[in-house]
């Protein structure tokens, strides 16, 4: 997320561009300016930059990484072709676009306090124009790469007979699973705990003479569980103690030593693990939370932070840490055992059912939380004025095909069957079913449009309260059509950024402290243009008759 500029009464804005090329740092600006650093020294920007036409947008329903690109024409005042012939590459050179505010002729920020809006690399440069000076270049600045080449589980993180384990095993090549939370345990509508296969178990040690599995790998890391239930291919289940140990290469693993009994045949593949919440000295979940080792890793915010540590993308870990407190109310459990899954692919799939968008910012990917039920007092209070003026009609964003007021979520997945065991529903409250509920938005929408269904599934949700939070969020944003409106704002509103909540008062629209959020931001010659989106949530907002 970009560093915010402070709110001021500034009257103008200056754009700055820095490009590293040929071992030299080139500085451009929309007007010549000297900017002080925190240590008292001064940096000069000599002009030569036209209005960059900066803009950015936010979609709550698009979970791809946006690739921000700005096209520019610059004069480097050097022989660019000659520099390139010497082996200096312009394509791929680092570039950074930022801005500062000006009030009464004075720069409001130091160099360190500038607002960085895009950090990336030069792409598609054109140079050596026959009718232009030698330094003129037409180029684009593109945000950092959006392809994640990282892996959550490396090919080497696997069972390799007589390498990672001393024995021969029929599960040679199986991955070391990453397990979080307590997959496989959920509660029925009457509150009774129910247990199903939650993650796979693989044979580490094998008695080839009897075909018995004597040691089962349950995770490629240490776990919080003291005991787990192992389920065999016949559906028999027995509790076994968990050992946190190491494999033959010294890497952490968790396993269970198994044995035959009348209630459990350890010759019946495949094997599954059921994880249960800690009860005294028994049970427990998967990997411990690295940010709170007394807890298991089961909050969505912390799980996302953990998985993104394996990413090759630039990640703004500080912003994810800041968002985790809100996202951790969504409890998740599950496992990962795919060698080909990249961190971004996995996180983006989880994010599809969470109130979060992930943007590509100057410090890397960062989260934007959509707390649609936050009261208007949480937002910046703004009243329409000549400095914040409506410039567009109000646009109703959703057509009938995009209205959904009866949301069903399948959750509590049986890992063996790869199917949900429980469903949560919002729309119309079903008598006697605690998994169903309605909201003022769904009731209003159904009365207006009739029932319109949407089904989502999540293999990582096992708690009913989390399932209900998810479908409440979906119904809040999709049961009734949102509205959007554009405002032209003075330069000092540069501190507003995507996803910010604004408490808007505008008598022309009948708004008094109306909660809305910034869904687009663009610089247009001498002012900002903001798009504000207003969700219609009847039990959040007050309406005048």
Coordinates of C-alpha atoms in Angstrom, one line a residue:
X1 CA 0.0 0.0 0.0
X2 CA 1.4 3.5 -0.8
X3 CA 2.5 5.7 2.0
X4 CA -0.3 8.2 2.7
X5 CA 0.2 11.9 2.3
X6 CA -1.1 13.9 5.2
X7 CA -4.3 15.9 4.8
X8 CA -3.4 19.5 4.1
X9 CA -4.8 22.6 2.4
X10 CA -2.3 22.3 -0.4
X11 CA -3.2 23.9 -3.7
X12 CA -1.3 21.9 -6.3
X13 CA 0.6 18.6 -6.9
X14 CA 3.9 17.9 -8.5
X15 CA 4.7 14.5 -10.1
X16 CA 8.1 12.9 -9.8
X17 CA 9.8 10.2 -11.8
X18 CA 13.1 8.4 -11.1
X19 CA 14.7 6.1 -13.6
X20 CA 17.9 4.2 -13.1
X21 CA 19.8 3.7 -16.5
X22 CA 23.4 3.2 -17.4
X23 CA 24.5 3.4 -13.8
X24 CA 22.9 6.8 -13.3
X25 CA 19.7 8.0 -11.6
X26 CA 17.6 10.3 -13.8
X27 CA 15.0 12.5 -12.2
X28 CA 12.0 14.1 -14.0
X29 CA 9.1 16.2 -12.7
X30 CA 6.1 18.0 -14.0
X31 CA 7.9 21.3 -13.0
X32 CA 11.4 22.0 -11.7
X33 CA 11.6 21.5 -8.0
X34 CA 14.1 21.1 -5.1
X35 CA 13.0 18.7 -2.4
X36 CA 14.6 18.4 1.0
X37 CA 15.6 15.1 2.5
X38 CA 15.1 14.2 6.2
X39 CA 18.9 14.8 6.7
X40 CA 18.7 18.4 5.4
X41 CA 20.2 17.7 2.0
X42 CA 18.4 18.7 -1.2
X43 CA 17.5 16.7 -4.3
X44 CA 16.8 18.5 -7.6
X45 CA 14.2 17.4 -10.1
X46 CA 14.6 19.4 -13.3
X47 CA 11.2 19.0 -15.0
X48 CA 10.7 17.2 -18.4
X49 CA 7.7 15.1 -17.3
X50 CA 4.3 15.6 -18.7
X51 CA 1.1 14.8 -16.7
X52 CA 1.4 11.0 -16.3
X53 CA -2.4 10.4 -16.3
X54 CA -2.2 8.2 -13.2
X55 CA -5.3 6.1 -12.4
X56 CA -6.2 3.0 -10.4
X57 CA -9.4 1.1 -9.9
X58 CA -10.7 -1.5 -7.4
X59 CA -13.0 -4.4 -8.0
X60 CA -14.2 -6.5 -5.1
X61 CA -15.0 -9.4 -7.4
X62 CA -11.8 -9.7 -9.4
X63 CA -9.0 -11.6 -7.7
X64 CA -6.4 -11.4 -10.5
X65 CA -3.3 -9.3 -9.9
X66 CA -3.7 -6.0 -11.7
X67 CA -0.8 -5.0 -13.8
X68 CA -0.5 -1.2 -13.6
X69 CA 1.1 0.5 -16.7
X70 CA 1.8 4.2 -17.5
X71 CA 3.1 5.4 -20.9
X72 CA 5.5 8.3 -21.0
X73 CA 7.6 10.4 -23.4
X74 CA 10.9 11.5 -21.8
X75 CA 14.2 13.2 -22.9
X76 CA 17.2 11.8 -21.0
X77 CA 19.5 14.5 -22.5
X78 CA 22.1 11.8 -23.3
X79 CA 22.9 9.5 -26.2
X80 CA 20.5 6.7 -25.4
X81 CA 21.4 4.6 -28.4
X82 CA 25.1 5.0 -27.5
X83 CA 24.5 3.9 -23.9
X84 CA 22.6 0.9 -25.1
X85 CA 25.4 0.0 -27.6
X86 CA 27.8 0.0 -24.6
X87 CA 25.7 -2.7 -23.0
X88 CA 23.3 -0.7 -20.8
X89 CA 19.8 -2.0 -20.9
X90 CA 16.9 0.5 -20.8
X91 CA 14.2 -2.2 -20.9
X92 CA 14.0 -3.6 -17.4
X93 CA 15.5 -0.5 -15.8
X94 CA 14.0 0.4 -12.4
X95 CA 11.5 3.3 -12.4
X96 CA 9.4 5.0 -9.7
X97 CA 6.5 7.4 -10.0
X98 CA 5.6 9.6 -7.0
X99 CA 4.1 12.9 -6.1
X100 CA 4.4 15.7 -3.5
X101 CA 1.9 18.5 -2.5
X102 CA 2.6 22.2 -2.8
X103 CA 1.1 24.9 -0.6
X104 CA 1.9 28.6 -1.1
X105 CA 4.9 27.7 -3.1
X106 CA 6.4 25.3 -0.4
X107 CA 6.7 21.5 -0.7
X108 CA 4.7 19.9 2.1
X109 CA 6.8 16.7 2.2
X110 CA 10.4 15.7 2.4
X111 CA 11.7 13.3 -0.2
X112 CA 11.2 10.4 2.2
X113 CA 7.6 11.5 2.7
X114 CA 6.6 11.6 -1.0
X115 CA 3.6 9.5 -2.1
X116 CA 4.9 6.6 -4.3
X117 CA 2.1 5.4 -6.6
X118 CA 4.0 3.0 -8.9
X119 CA 7.3 1.2 -8.6
X120 CA 8.3 -1.1 -11.4
X121 CA 10.4 -1.4 -14.5
X122 CA 10.7 0.2 -18.0
X123 CA 9.1 -1.8 -20.7
X124 CA 8.7 -1.4 -24.5
X125 CA 11.1 1.5 -24.9
X126 CA 11.4 3.2 -28.3
X127 CA 14.5 5.4 -29.0
X128 CA 16.7 6.9 -31.7
X129 CA 13.8 8.7 -33.5
X130 CA 15.2 10.1 -36.7
X131 CA 13.6 13.5 -36.2
X132 CA 14.1 13.9 -32.4
X133 CA 17.1 14.6 -30.1
X134 CA 19.2 11.6 -29.1
X135 CA 17.8 11.5 -25.6
X136 CA 14.1 11.2 -26.5
X137 CA 12.5 7.9 -25.5
X138 CA 8.9 6.7 -25.6
X139 CA 8.4 4.0 -22.9
X140 CA 6.1 2.5 -20.4
X141 CA 6.5 2.0 -16.7
X142 CA 5.0 -1.3 -15.6
X143 CA 4.5 -2.6 -12.0
X144 CA 6.6 -5.5 -10.8
X145 CA 6.1 -8.9 -12.3
X146 CA 2.7 -10.5 -11.6
X147 CA 3.7 -14.2 -12.2
X148 CA 4.4 -16.1 -9.0
X149 CA 7.1 -18.7 -9.6
X150 CA 7.1 -19.8 -5.9
X151 CA 5.9 -23.1 -4.7
X152 CA 4.3 -23.9 -1.3
X153 CA 5.6 -27.5 -1.4
X154 CA 8.9 -28.1 -3.3
X155 CA 9.3 -31.4 -5.2
X156 CA 12.0 -32.3 -2.7
X157 CA 9.5 -32.0 0.2
X158 CA 8.3 -35.5 -0.4
X159 CA 8.7 -39.1 0.7
X160 CA 11.8 -40.5 -1.0
X161 CA 12.4 -44.1 -0.1
X162 CA 15.8 -44.8 1.5
X163 CA 16.5 -41.0 1.3
X164 CA 14.0 -39.3 3.5
X165 CA 12.9 -42.5 5.0
X166 CA 15.0 -45.6 5.7
X167 CA 12.4 -48.0 4.4
X168 CA 10.8 -49.0 1.1
X169 CA 7.3 -47.5 0.9
X170 CA 4.4 -47.8 -1.5
X171 CA 4.0 -44.0 -1.1
X172 CA 7.3 -43.1 -2.6
X173 CA 7.1 -39.6 -4.1
X174 CA 4.1 -38.5 -2.1
X175 CA 4.3 -34.8 -0.9
X176 CA 4.8 -33.6 2.7
X177 CA 1.4 -32.1 3.4
X178 CA 1.0 -28.6 5.0
X179 CA -1.8 -28.8 7.5
X180 CA -3.5 -25.9 9.3
X181 CA -6.4 -25.7 11.7
X182 CA -8.4 -28.8 12.5
X183 CA -9.6 -30.2 9.1
X184 CA -12.3 -32.9 9.3
X185 CA -14.2 -31.7 12.4
X186 CA -17.4 -29.7 12.3
X187 CA -20.7 -29.4 14.2
X188 CA -24.1 -30.5 13.0
X189 CA -27.1 -28.2 13.3
X190 CA -27.8 -29.6 16.8
X191 CA -24.3 -28.8 17.9
X192 CA -23.0 -32.3 17.8
X193 CA -19.4 -32.6 16.7
X194 CA -19.0 -34.7 13.6
X195 CA -15.7 -36.2 12.3
X196 CA -14.7 -37.0 8.7
X197 CA -11.4 -37.4 6.8
X198 CA -9.6 -34.0 6.9
X199 CA -6.2 -34.6 5.3
X200 CA -4.2 -37.5 3.8
X201 CA -1.7 -39.7 5.7
X202 CA 1.1 -41.3 3.8
X203 CA 3.1 -44.4 4.6
X204 CA 6.6 -43.7 5.9
X205 CA 7.5 -47.1 7.2
X206 CA 6.1 -50.3 5.8
X207 CA 6.4 -54.0 6.7
X208 CA 6.5 -55.6 3.2
X209 CA 6.1 -59.1 4.6
X210 CA 2.7 -58.3 6.1
X211 CA 1.7 -55.2 4.1
X212 CA 1.3 -53.3 7.3
X213 CA 1.8 -49.5 7.6
X214 CA 3.9 -49.0 10.7
X215 CA 4.5 -45.3 10.5
X216 CA 2.2 -42.7 8.8
X217 CA 3.3 -39.2 7.8
X218 CA 0.6 -36.7 8.7
X219 CA 2.4 -33.4 8.0
X220 CA 5.7 -32.0 6.6
X221 CA 6.2 -29.9 9.7
X222 CA 5.7 -30.1 13.4
X223 CA 2.1 -29.8 14.6
X224 CA 0.2 -28.7 17.6
X225 CA -1.8 -32.0 17.9
X226 CA -0.9 -34.5 20.6
X227 CA -3.2 -37.2 19.2
X228 CA -5.1 -37.5 16.0
X229 CA -7.6 -40.1 14.6
X230 CA -6.4 -42.1 11.7
X231 CA -9.0 -43.5 9.3
X232 CA -8.2 -46.4 7.0
X233 CA -9.6 -47.4 3.7
X234 CA -12.4 -49.4 5.4
X235 CA -13.5 -46.4 7.4
X236 CA -12.2 -47.7 10.7
X237 CA -10.7 -45.0 12.9
X238 CA -8.5 -45.1 15.9
X239 CA -6.6 -42.5 17.9
X240 CA -2.8 -42.5 17.7
X241 CA -0.2 -40.4 19.4
X242 CA 1.6 -37.8 17.3
X243 CA 5.4 -37.6 17.2
X244 CA 7.0 -34.3 16.1
X245 CA 10.4 -35.5 14.7
X246 CA 12.6 -35.2 11.6
X247 CA 13.1 -37.3 8.5
X248 CA 16.4 -38.9 7.4
X249 CA 17.5 -35.5 6.0
X250 CA 16.8 -33.7 9.3
X251 CA 13.7 -31.9 8.1
X252 CA 10.7 -31.5 10.4
X253 CA 7.8 -33.9 10.0
X254 CA 4.9 -35.2 12.1
X255 CA 3.9 -38.8 12.1
X256 CA 2.0 -41.5 13.9
X257 CA 3.3 -45.0 14.8
X258 CA 0.4 -47.3 13.9
X259 CA -0.4 -50.9 14.8
X260 CA -3.0 -53.5 14.1
X261 CA -6.0 -54.0 16.4
X262 CA -9.5 -55.4 16.2
X263 CA -10.8 -51.9 15.5
X264 CA -8.1 -50.8 13.1
X265 CA -6.5 -52.7 10.3
X266 CA -3.2 -51.0 9.3
X267 CA -3.1 -52.9 6.0
X268 CA -6.1 -51.1 4.5
X269 CA -5.1 -48.1 2.3
X270 CA -5.7 -45.2 1.8
X271 CA -5.2 -43.5 5.2
X272 CA -6.7 -40.2 6.3
X273 CA -6.4 -38.0 9.3
X274 CA -9.1 -36.4 11.4
X275 CA -8.0 -33.4 13.4
X276 CA -9.9 -32.3 16.5
X277 CA -9.7 -29.2 18.7
X278 CA -7.5 -29.5 21.7
X279 CA -9.1 -31.1 24.7
X280 CA -6.9 -31.3 27.7
X281 CA -3.8 -33.3 26.7
X282 CA -5.5 -34.8 23.7
X283 CA -6.0 -33.8 20.1
X284 CA -5.1 -30.4 18.5
X285 CA -4.5 -29.0 15.1
X286 CA -1.9 -28.6 12.5
X287 CA 1.0 -26.1 12.3
X288 CA 1.4 -23.6 15.1
X289 CA 0.9 -19.9 14.4
X290 CA 4.4 -18.4 13.9
X291 CA 3.1 -15.0 15.2
X292 CA 1.5 -16.6 18.3
X293 CA 3.0 -20.0 19.1
X294 CA 0.4 -20.7 21.8
X295 CA -2.2 -20.8 19.1
X296 CA -2.8 -22.9 16.0
X297 CA -2.6 -21.3 12.5
X298 CA -6.3 -21.0 11.7
X299 CA -7.2 -17.4 11.2
X300 CA -7.6 -16.5 7.5
X301 CA -5.4 -13.4 7.8
X302 CA -2.5 -15.3 9.4
X303 CA -2.8 -18.2 7.0
X304 CA -2.6 -15.9 4.0
X305 CA 0.5 -14.2 5.5
X306 CA 2.1 -17.6 6.1
X307 CA 1.5 -18.8 2.6
X308 CA 2.7 -15.6 0.9
X309 CA 6.1 -16.1 2.6
X310 CA 6.7 -18.7 -0.2
X311 CA 5.9 -16.3 -3.0
X312 CA 8.4 -14.8 -5.4
X313 CA 6.1 -11.8 -5.9
X314 CA 6.9 -8.6 -4.0
X315 CA 4.6 -8.6 -0.9
X316 CA 3.9 -5.8 1.5
X317 CA 4.0 -8.0 4.6
X318 CA 3.4 -5.0 6.9
X319 CA 0.0 -4.3 5.3
X320 CA -1.0 -8.0 5.5
X321 CA -0.1 -8.0 9.1
X322 CA -2.2 -4.9 9.7
X323 CA -5.2 -6.6 7.9
X324 CA -4.9 -9.9 9.7
X325 CA -6.7 -8.9 12.9
X326 CA -9.9 -8.3 10.9
X327 CA -9.4 -11.4 8.6
X328 CA -8.6 -13.7 11.5
X329 CA -12.3 -13.7 12.5
X330 CA -12.7 -16.0 9.5
X331 CA -11.5 -19.4 10.7
X332 CA -10.1 -21.8 8.2
X333 CA -8.7 -25.4 8.3
X334 CA -7.3 -27.6 5.6
X335 CA -4.2 -29.0 3.9
X336 CA -2.1 -28.3 0.9
X337 CA -0.3 -31.2 -0.9
X338 CA 0.1 -30.1 -4.5
X339 CA 3.6 -29.7 -5.8
X340 CA 2.4 -27.3 -8.5
X341 CA 0.4 -24.8 -6.5
X342 CA 1.9 -21.3 -6.3
X343 CA 1.3 -19.2 -3.2
X344 CA -0.6 -16.6 -5.3
X345 CA -2.9 -19.2 -6.9
X346 CA -3.8 -20.6 -3.5
X347 CA -4.3 -17.3 -1.8
X348 CA -6.4 -15.9 -4.6
X349 CA -8.7 -18.9 -4.5
X350 CA -9.2 -18.5 -0.7
X351 CA -9.8 -14.7 -1.2
X352 CA -12.8 -15.4 -3.4
X353 CA -14.9 -16.1 -0.3
X354 CA -13.4 -13.4 1.9
X355 CA -14.1 -9.6 2.1
X356 CA -10.7 -8.7 0.6
X357 CA -9.1 -7.6 -2.6
X358 CA -5.4 -7.8 -3.2
X359 CA -3.7 -5.0 -5.2
X360 CA -0.3 -4.6 -6.7
X361 CA 1.3 -1.5 -5.0
X362 CA 4.7 0.2 -4.9
X363 CA 5.8 -2.0 -2.0
X364 CA 4.3 -5.2 -3.5
X365 CA 1.0 -6.9 -3.1
X366 CA -1.2 -5.5 -0.4
X367 CA -4.7 -6.3 0.9
X368 CA -7.8 -4.0 0.9
X369 CA -10.4 -5.2 3.5
X370 CA -14.1 -4.6 2.6
X371 CA -15.7 -4.0 5.9
X372 CA -19.1 -3.2 4.4
X373 CA -20.8 -3.0 7.8
X374 CA -18.3 -0.5 9.3
X375 CA -20.3 2.4 10.6
X376 CA -19.9 5.7 8.8
X377 CA -18.0 7.1 11.8
X378 CA -15.1 4.8 10.7
X379 CA -14.7 6.8 7.5
X380 CA -13.4 10.2 6.6
X381 CA -16.1 12.8 7.0
X382 CA -16.4 14.7 3.7
X383 CA -19.1 17.3 2.7
X384 CA -19.7 18.3 -0.8
X385 CA -18.1 21.6 -1.6
X386 CA -16.2 23.4 -4.4
X387 CA -13.2 21.3 -3.3
X388 CA -15.1 18.0 -3.4
X389 CA -17.8 18.4 -6.1
X390 CA -20.1 15.9 -7.8
X391 CA -19.3 15.6 -11.5
X392 CA -21.3 12.6 -12.6
X393 CA -24.8 11.2 -12.3
X394 CA -25.4 8.4 -9.9
X395 CA -24.9 5.1 -11.6
X396 CA -26.7 1.9 -10.5
X397 CA -24.0 -0.7 -11.0
X398 CA -25.8 -4.1 -11.1
X399 CA -28.2 -5.5 -13.6
X400 CA -30.8 -8.1 -12.7
X401 CA -28.4 -10.9 -13.8
X402 CA -25.9 -9.7 -11.1
X403 CA -28.4 -9.7 -8.2
X404 CA -28.2 -12.6 -5.7
X405 CA -30.3 -12.7 -2.6
X406 CA -30.3 -16.4 -1.6
X407 CA -26.7 -17.5 -1.0
X408 CA -25.7 -21.1 -0.2
X409 CA -22.2 -22.1 0.9
X410 CA -21.0 -25.7 1.0
X411 CA -18.4 -26.2 3.7
X412 CA -17.0 -28.8 6.1
X413 CA -15.4 -30.9 3.3
X414 CA -14.8 -34.6 3.6
X415 CA -11.2 -34.9 2.2
X416 CA -11.8 -38.4 1.0
X417 CA -15.0 -37.6 -1.0
X418 CA -13.9 -34.0 -1.8
X419 CA -17.4 -32.8 -1.1
X420 CA -19.1 -30.6 1.5
X421 CA -20.9 -32.1 4.5
X422 CA -22.7 -29.0 5.6
X423 CA -24.4 -26.0 4.0
X424 CA -25.2 -22.5 5.2
X425 CA -28.0 -20.5 3.6
X426 CA -29.1 -16.9 3.7
X427 CA -32.1 -15.5 2.0
X428 CA -35.2 -16.7 3.9
X429 CA -34.9 -18.1 7.4
X430 CA -35.8 -21.8 7.5
X431 CA -37.6 -22.7 10.7
X432 CA -35.6 -25.0 12.9
X433 CA -32.4 -24.7 10.8
X434 CA -29.7 -22.7 12.6
X435 CA -27.6 -22.7 9.5
X436 CA -30.1 -20.5 7.6
X437 CA -30.8 -16.8 8.3
X438 CA -32.0 -13.7 6.5
X439 CA -31.0 -10.1 6.6
X440 CA -32.9 -6.9 5.8
X441 CA -31.0 -6.8 2.5
X442 CA -32.0 -10.3 1.4
X443 CA -35.6 -9.8 2.5
X444 CA -35.9 -6.5 0.6
X445 CA -34.2 -8.0 -2.4
X446 CA -36.5 -11.1 -2.5
X447 CA -39.6 -8.9 -2.2
X448 CA -38.4 -6.8 -5.1
X449 CA -36.7 -9.3 -7.5
X450 CA -37.8 -12.8 -6.3
X451 CA -35.4 -15.4 -5.0
X452 CA -32.1 -15.4 -7.0
X453 CA -29.7 -18.1 -5.9
X454 CA -25.9 -18.3 -5.8
X455 CA -23.9 -21.2 -4.7
X456 CA -20.3 -21.1 -3.4
X457 CA -18.1 -23.8 -1.9
X458 CA -15.0 -23.5 0.4
X459 CA -12.9 -26.6 1.2
X460 CA -11.2 -24.6 4.0
X461 CA -14.2 -23.6 6.1
X462 CA -15.4 -26.0 8.9
X463 CA -17.0 -23.5 11.4
X464 CA -20.6 -22.5 10.9
X465 CA -20.0 -19.0 12.2
X466 CA -17.4 -18.4 9.5
X467 CA -19.7 -19.8 6.8
X468 CA -22.4 -17.4 7.9
X469 CA -20.0 -14.5 7.9
X470 CA -19.0 -15.3 4.3
X471 CA -22.6 -15.5 3.0
X472 CA -23.6 -12.4 4.9
X473 CA -20.8 -10.5 3.2
X474 CA -21.9 -11.9 -0.2
X475 CA -25.5 -11.0 0.4
X476 CA -24.6 -7.5 1.7
X477 CA -22.8 -6.7 -1.6
X478 CA -24.9 -8.6 -4.1
X479 CA -28.5 -8.7 -2.8
X480 CA -29.2 -5.1 -3.7
X481 CA -27.6 -3.1 -6.5
X482 CA -24.7 -0.8 -5.5
X483 CA -24.5 2.8 -6.7
X484 CA -21.5 4.8 -7.8
X485 CA -20.8 8.5 -8.3
X486 CA -17.8 10.5 -9.3
X487 CA -16.4 13.6 -7.4
X488 CA -13.7 16.0 -8.5
X489 CA -11.5 16.8 -5.6
X490 CA -8.7 19.3 -4.8
X491 CA -5.1 18.1 -4.8
X492 CA -5.0 17.9 -1.0
X493 CA -7.3 14.8 -1.1
X494 CA -4.3 12.8 -2.4
X495 CA -4.2 11.0 0.9
X496 CA -7.4 9.1 0.0
X497 CA -6.7 5.7 -1.4
X498 CA -8.5 2.7 -2.8
X499 CA -10.8 1.0 -0.3
X500 CA -11.0 3.9 2.1
X501 CA -14.3 4.5 3.7
X502 CA -15.8 7.9 3.2
X503 CA -18.7 9.3 5.3
X504 CA -20.3 11.5 2.6
X505 CA -22.7 14.4 3.1
X506 CA -24.3 15.9 0.0
X507 CA -27.7 17.5 0.1
X508 CA -28.0 17.1 -3.7
X509 CA -28.1 13.3 -3.3
X510 CA -29.9 13.3 0.1
X511 CA -26.8 11.9 1.8
X512 CA -26.0 12.6 5.4
X513 CA -22.9 10.7 6.6
X514 CA -23.6 8.1 3.9
X515 CA -21.0 5.3 4.2
X516 CA -19.2 4.6 0.8
X517 CA -15.8 3.5 -0.3
X518 CA -13.2 4.7 -2.9
X519 CA -13.4 2.4 -5.8
X520 CA -11.4 4.4 -8.3
X521 CA -8.9 7.3 -8.2
X522 CA -7.4 9.3 -11.1
X523 CA -5.4 12.4 -11.6
X524 CA -6.9 14.7 -14.2
X525 CA -4.7 17.8 -15.1
X526 CA -5.0 19.7 -11.8
X527 CA -7.3 17.7 -9.6
X528 CA -8.4 14.2 -8.5
X529 CA -11.4 12.3 -9.7
X530 CA -12.7 9.8 -7.2
X531 CA -15.3 7.2 -7.8
X532 CA -17.3 6.4 -4.7
X533 CA -19.3 3.2 -4.4
X534 CA -22.3 3.0 -2.1
X535 CA -23.6 -0.5 -1.0
X536 CA -27.3 -0.5 -0.2
X537 CA -27.5 -2.2 3.2
X538 CA -30.8 -1.3 4.9
X539 CA -29.9 -2.3 8.4
X540 CA -26.6 -0.3 8.2
X541 CA -27.9 2.9 6.7
X542 CA -30.7 5.3 7.6
X543 CA -33.1 6.5 5.0
X544 CA -35.4 9.5 4.9
X545 CA -39.0 9.0 4.0

